[in-house]
PDB file of C-alpha atoms in Angstrom:
ATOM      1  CA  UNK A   1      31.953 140.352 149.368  1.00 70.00           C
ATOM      2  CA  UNK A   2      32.363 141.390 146.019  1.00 76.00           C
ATOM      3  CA  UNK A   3      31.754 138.261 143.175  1.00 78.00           C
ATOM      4  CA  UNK A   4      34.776 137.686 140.697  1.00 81.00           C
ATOM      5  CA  UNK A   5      33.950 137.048 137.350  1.00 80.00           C
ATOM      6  CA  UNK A   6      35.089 134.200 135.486  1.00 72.00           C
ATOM      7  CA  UNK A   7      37.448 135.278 131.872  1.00 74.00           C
ATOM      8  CA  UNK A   8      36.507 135.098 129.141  1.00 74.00           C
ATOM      9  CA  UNK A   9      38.189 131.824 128.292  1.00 68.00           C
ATOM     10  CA  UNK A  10      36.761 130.371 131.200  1.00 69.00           C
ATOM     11  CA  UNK A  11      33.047 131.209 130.045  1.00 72.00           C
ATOM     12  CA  UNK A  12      34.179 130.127 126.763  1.00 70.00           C
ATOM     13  CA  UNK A  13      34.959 126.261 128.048  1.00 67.00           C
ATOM     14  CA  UNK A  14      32.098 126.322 129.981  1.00 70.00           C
ATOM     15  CA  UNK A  15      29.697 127.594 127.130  1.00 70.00           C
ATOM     16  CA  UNK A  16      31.332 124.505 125.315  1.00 68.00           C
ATOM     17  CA  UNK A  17      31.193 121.524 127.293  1.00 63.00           C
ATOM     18  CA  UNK A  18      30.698 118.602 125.897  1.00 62.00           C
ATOM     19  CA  UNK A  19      26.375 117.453 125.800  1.00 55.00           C
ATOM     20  CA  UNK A  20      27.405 113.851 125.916  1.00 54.00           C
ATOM     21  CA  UNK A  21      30.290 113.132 128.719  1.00 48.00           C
ATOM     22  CA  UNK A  22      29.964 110.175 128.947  1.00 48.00           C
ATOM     23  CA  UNK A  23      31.426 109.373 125.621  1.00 58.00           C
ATOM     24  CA  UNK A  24      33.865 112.672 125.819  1.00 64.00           C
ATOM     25  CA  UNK A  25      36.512 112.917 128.321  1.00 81.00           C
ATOM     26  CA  UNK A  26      35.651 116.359 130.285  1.00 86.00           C
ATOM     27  CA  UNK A  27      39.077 117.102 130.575  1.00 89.00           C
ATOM     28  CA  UNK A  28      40.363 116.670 126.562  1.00 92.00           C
ATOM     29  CA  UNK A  29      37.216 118.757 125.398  1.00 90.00           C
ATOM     30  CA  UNK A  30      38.368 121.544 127.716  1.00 92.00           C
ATOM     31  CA  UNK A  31      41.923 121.293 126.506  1.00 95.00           C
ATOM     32  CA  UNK A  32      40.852 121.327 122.792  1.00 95.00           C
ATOM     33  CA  UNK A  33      38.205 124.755 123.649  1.00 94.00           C
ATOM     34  CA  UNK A  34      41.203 126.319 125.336  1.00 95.00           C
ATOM     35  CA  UNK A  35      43.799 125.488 121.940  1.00 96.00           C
ATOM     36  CA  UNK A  36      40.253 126.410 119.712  1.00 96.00           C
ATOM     37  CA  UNK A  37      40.065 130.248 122.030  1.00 95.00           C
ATOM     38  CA  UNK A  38      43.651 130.637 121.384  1.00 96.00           C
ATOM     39  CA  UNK A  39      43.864 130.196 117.625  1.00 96.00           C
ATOM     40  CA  UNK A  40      40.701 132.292 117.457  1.00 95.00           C
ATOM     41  CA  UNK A  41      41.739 135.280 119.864  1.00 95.00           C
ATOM     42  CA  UNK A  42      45.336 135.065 119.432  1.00 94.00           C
ATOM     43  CA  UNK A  43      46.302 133.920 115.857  1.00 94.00           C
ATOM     44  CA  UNK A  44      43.438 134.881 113.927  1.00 95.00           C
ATOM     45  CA  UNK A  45      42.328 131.687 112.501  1.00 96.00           C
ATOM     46  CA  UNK A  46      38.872 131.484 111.309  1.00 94.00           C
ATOM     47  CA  UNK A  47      36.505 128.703 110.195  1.00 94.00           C
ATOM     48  CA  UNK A  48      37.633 126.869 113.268  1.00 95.00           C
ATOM     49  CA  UNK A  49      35.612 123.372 114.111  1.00 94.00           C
ATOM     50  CA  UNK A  50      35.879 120.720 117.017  1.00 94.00           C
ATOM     51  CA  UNK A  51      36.039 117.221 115.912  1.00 93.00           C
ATOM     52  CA  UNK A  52      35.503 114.272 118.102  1.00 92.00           C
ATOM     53  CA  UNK A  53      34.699 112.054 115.501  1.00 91.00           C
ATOM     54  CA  UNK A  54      37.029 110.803 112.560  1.00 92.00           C
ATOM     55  CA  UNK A  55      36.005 112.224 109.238  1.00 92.00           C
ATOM     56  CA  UNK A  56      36.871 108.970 107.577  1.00 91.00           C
ATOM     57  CA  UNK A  57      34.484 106.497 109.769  1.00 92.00           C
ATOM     58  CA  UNK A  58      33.003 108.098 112.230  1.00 90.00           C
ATOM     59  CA  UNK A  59      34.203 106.182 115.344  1.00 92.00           C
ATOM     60  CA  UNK A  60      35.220 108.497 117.954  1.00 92.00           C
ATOM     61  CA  UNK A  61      38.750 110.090 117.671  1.00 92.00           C
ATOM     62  CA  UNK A  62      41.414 109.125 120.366  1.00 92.00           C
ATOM     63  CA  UNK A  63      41.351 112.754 121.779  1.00 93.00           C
ATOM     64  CA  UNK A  64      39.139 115.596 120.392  1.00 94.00           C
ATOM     65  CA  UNK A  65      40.724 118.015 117.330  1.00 95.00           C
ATOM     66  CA  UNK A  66      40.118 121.170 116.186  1.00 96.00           C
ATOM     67  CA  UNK A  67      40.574 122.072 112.388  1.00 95.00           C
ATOM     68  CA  UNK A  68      40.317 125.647 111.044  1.00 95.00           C
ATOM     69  CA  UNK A  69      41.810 128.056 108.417  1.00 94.00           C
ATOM     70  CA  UNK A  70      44.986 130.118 109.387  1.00 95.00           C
ATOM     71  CA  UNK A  71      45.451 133.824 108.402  1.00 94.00           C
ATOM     72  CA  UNK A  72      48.203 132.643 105.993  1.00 90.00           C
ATOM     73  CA  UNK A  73      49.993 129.739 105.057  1.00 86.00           C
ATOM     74  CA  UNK A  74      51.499 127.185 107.959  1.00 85.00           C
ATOM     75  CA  UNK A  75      53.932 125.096 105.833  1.00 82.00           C
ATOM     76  CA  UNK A  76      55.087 125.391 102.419  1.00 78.00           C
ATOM     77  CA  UNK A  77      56.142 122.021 101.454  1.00 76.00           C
ATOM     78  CA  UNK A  78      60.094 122.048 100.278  1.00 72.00           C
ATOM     79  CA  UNK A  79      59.051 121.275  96.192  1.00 75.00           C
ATOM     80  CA  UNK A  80      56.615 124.300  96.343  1.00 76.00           C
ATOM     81  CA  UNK A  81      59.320 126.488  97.589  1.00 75.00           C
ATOM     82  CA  UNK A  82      61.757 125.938  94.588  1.00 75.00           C
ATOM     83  CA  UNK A  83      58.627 126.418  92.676  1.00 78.00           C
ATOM     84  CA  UNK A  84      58.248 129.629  94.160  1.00 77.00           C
ATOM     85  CA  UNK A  85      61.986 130.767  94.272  1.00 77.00           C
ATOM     86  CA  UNK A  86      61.502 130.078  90.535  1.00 83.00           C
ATOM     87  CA  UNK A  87      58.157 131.823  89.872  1.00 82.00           C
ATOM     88  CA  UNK A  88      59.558 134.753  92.315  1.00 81.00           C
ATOM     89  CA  UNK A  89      56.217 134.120  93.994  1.00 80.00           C
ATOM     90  CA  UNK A  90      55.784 135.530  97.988  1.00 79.00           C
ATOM     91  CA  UNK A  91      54.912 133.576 100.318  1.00 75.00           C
ATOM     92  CA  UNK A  92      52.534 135.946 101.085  1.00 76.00           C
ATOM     93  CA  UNK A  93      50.648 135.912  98.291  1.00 78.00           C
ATOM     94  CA  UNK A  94      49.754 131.742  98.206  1.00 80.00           C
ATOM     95  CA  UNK A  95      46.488 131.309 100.114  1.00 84.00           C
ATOM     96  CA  UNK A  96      46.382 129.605 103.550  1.00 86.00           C
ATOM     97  CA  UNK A  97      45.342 125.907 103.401  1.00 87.00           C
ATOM     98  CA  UNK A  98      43.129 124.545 106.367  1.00 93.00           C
ATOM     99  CA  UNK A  99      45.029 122.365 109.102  1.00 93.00           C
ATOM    100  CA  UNK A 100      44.459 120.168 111.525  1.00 96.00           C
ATOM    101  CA  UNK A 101      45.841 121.002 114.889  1.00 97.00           C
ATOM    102  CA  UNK A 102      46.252 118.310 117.915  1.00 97.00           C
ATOM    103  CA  UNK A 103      45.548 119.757 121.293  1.00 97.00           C
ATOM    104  CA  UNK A 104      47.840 118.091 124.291  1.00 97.00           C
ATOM    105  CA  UNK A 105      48.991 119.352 127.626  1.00 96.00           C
ATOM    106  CA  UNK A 106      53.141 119.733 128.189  1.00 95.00           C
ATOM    107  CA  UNK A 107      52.840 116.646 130.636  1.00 95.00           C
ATOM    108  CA  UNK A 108      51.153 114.484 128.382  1.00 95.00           C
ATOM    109  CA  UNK A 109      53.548 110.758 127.167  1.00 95.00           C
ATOM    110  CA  UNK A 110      53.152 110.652 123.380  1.00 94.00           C
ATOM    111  CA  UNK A 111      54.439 107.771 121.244  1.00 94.00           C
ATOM    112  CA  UNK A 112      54.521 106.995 118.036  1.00 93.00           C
ATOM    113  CA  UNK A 113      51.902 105.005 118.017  1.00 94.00           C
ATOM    114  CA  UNK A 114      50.034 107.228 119.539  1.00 95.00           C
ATOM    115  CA  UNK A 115      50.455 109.869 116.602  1.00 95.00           C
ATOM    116  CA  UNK A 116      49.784 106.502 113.986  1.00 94.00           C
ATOM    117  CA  UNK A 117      46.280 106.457 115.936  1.00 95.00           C
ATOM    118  CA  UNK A 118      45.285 110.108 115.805  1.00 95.00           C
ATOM    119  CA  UNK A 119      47.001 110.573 111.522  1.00 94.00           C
ATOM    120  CA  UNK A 120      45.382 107.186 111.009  1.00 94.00           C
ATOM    121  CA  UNK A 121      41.817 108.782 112.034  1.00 94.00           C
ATOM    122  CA  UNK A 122      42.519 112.075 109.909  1.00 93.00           C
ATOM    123  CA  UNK A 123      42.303 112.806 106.460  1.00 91.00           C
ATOM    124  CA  UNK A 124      44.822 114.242 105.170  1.00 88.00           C
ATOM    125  CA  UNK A 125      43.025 117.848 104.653  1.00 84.00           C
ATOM    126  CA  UNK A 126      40.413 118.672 106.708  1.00 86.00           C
ATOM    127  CA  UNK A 127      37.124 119.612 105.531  1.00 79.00           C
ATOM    128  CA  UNK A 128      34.532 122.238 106.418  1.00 70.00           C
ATOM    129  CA  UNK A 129      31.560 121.984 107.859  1.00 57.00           C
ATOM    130  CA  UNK A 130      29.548 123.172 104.977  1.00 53.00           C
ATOM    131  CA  UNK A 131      31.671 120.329 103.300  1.00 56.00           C
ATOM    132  CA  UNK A 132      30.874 117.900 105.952  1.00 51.00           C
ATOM    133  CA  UNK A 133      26.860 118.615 105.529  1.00 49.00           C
ATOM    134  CA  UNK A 134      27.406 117.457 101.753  1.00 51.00           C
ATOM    135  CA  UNK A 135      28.178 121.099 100.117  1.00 48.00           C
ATOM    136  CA  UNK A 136      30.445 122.286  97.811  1.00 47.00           C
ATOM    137  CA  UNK A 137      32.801 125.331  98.855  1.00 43.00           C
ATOM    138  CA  UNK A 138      35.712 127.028  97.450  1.00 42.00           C
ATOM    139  CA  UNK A 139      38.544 127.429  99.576  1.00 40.00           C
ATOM    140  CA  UNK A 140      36.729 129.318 102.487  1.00 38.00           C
ATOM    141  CA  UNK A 141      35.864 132.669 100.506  1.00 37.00           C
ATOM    142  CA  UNK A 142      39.472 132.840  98.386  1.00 33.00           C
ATOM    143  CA  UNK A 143      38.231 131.859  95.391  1.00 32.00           C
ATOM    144  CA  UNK A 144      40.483 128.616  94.761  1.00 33.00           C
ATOM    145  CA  UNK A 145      39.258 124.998  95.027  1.00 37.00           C
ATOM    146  CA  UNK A 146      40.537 123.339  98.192  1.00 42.00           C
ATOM    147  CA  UNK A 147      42.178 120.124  97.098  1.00 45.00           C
ATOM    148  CA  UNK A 148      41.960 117.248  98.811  1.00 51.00           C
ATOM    149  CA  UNK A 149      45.616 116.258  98.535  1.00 56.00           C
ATOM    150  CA  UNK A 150      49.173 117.894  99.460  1.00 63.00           C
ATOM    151  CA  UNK A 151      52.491 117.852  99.135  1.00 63.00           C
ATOM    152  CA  UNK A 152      54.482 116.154 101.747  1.00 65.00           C
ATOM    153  CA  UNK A 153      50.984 113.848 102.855  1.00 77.00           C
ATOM    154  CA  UNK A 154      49.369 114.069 106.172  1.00 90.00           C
ATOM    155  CA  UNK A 155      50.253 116.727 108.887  1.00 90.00           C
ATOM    156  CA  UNK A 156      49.214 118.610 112.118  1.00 94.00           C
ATOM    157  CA  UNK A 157      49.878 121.199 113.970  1.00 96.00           C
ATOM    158  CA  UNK A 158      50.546 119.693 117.865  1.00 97.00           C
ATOM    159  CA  UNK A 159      49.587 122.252 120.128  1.00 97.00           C
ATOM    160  CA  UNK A 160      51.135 121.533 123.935  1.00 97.00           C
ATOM    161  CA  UNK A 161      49.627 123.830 126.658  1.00 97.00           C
ATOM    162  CA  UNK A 162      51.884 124.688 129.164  1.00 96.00           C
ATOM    163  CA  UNK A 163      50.867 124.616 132.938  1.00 94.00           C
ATOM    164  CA  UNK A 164      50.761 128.764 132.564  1.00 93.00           C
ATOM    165  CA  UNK A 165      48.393 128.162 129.580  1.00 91.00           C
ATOM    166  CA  UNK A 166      50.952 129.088 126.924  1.00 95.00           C
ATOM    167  CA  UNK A 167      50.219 127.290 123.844  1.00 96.00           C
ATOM    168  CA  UNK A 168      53.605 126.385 121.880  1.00 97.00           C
ATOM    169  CA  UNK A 169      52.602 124.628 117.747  1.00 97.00           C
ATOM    170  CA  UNK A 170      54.662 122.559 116.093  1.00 95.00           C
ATOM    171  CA  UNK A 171      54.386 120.910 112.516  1.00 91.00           C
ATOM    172  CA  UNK A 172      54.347 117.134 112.769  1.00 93.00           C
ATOM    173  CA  UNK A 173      54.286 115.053 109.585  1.00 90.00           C
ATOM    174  CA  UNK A 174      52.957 111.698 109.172  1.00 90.00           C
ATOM    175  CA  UNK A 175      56.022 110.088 107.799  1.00 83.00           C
ATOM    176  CA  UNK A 176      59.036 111.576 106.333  1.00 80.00           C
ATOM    177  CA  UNK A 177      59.613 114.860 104.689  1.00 75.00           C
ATOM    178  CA  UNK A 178      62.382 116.200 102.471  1.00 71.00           C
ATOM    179  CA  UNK A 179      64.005 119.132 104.727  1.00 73.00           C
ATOM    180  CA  UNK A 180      63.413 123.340 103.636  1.00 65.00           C
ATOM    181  CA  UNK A 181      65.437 124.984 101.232  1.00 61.00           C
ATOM    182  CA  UNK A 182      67.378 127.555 103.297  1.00 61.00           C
TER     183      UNK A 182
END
């Protein structure tokens, strides 16, 4: 009988499981390393970290998040884009910003004070781990600080896994935001 081999994104969960389950549901951490592989294999984001802890007190985050650095930018925040129309500056050529990005499955219940618990636990740009350990960085090799504020305040990217594994992102703002310029 010939042995199948798991794929690669199963190794990949496996490799990283969670050392303390007690304190980590199994289930979320596999969720967030599947959303983590996809961003990494799929959409080319780099400088990607798991966070099950909040980055403003440390307690333990209502579901783990990953945050990591997209190949370009996300969102461009409605005032920026006049700016730009103005300056005739591409989108393309403003560097990417890091985001956070909230891993859930399609058959998840969310509420909104279930998104007040998770923005409430974020800051509102993540940090990197170099960052984290107490060192200064420029903005992840591009040669421009990384502020610590935006336009438009908090925001995430919620990625939903569908049963197939799909993964489907969509910008969610903590609050209310003035609409694009079309």
């Amino acid at each position: 009988m010939t042995k199948i081999e798991p794929s690669a994104l199963t190794s990949f969960i496996e490799a990283s499981k969670p050392t303390d389950a007690l304190n980590v549901d199994v289930h979320q951490h596999a969720l967030a390393a599947q959303v983590l592989h996809n961003l990494q294999h799929q959409h080319d984001w780099s400088s990607l970290q798991l966070h099950t802890q909040s980055p403003i007190d440390n307690r333990p985050l209502p579901k783990p998040i990953v945050s990591g650095l997209p190949p370009h930018r996300i969102y461009v925040h409605p005032d920026e884009q006049i700016e730009m129309l103005k300056q005739k500056v591409q989108e393309k050529d403003i560097p990417a910003e890091r985001e956070w990005v909230l891993p859930t499955h399609l058959r998840e219940k969310w509420s909104l004070r279930k998104f007040a618990e998770v923005f409430d636990a974020l800051t509102e740009v993540p940090k990197t781990a170099l960052e984290d350990s107490g060192g200064k960085q420029q903005a992840d090799g591009i040669g421009l600080e990384q502020t610590k504020s935006r336009r438009g305040g908090k925001r995430l990217l919620l990625a939903t896994v569908g049963d197939d594994s799909t993964v489907v992102y969509y910008i969610v703002h903590d609050g209310i935001v003035k609409p694009r310029q079309n």
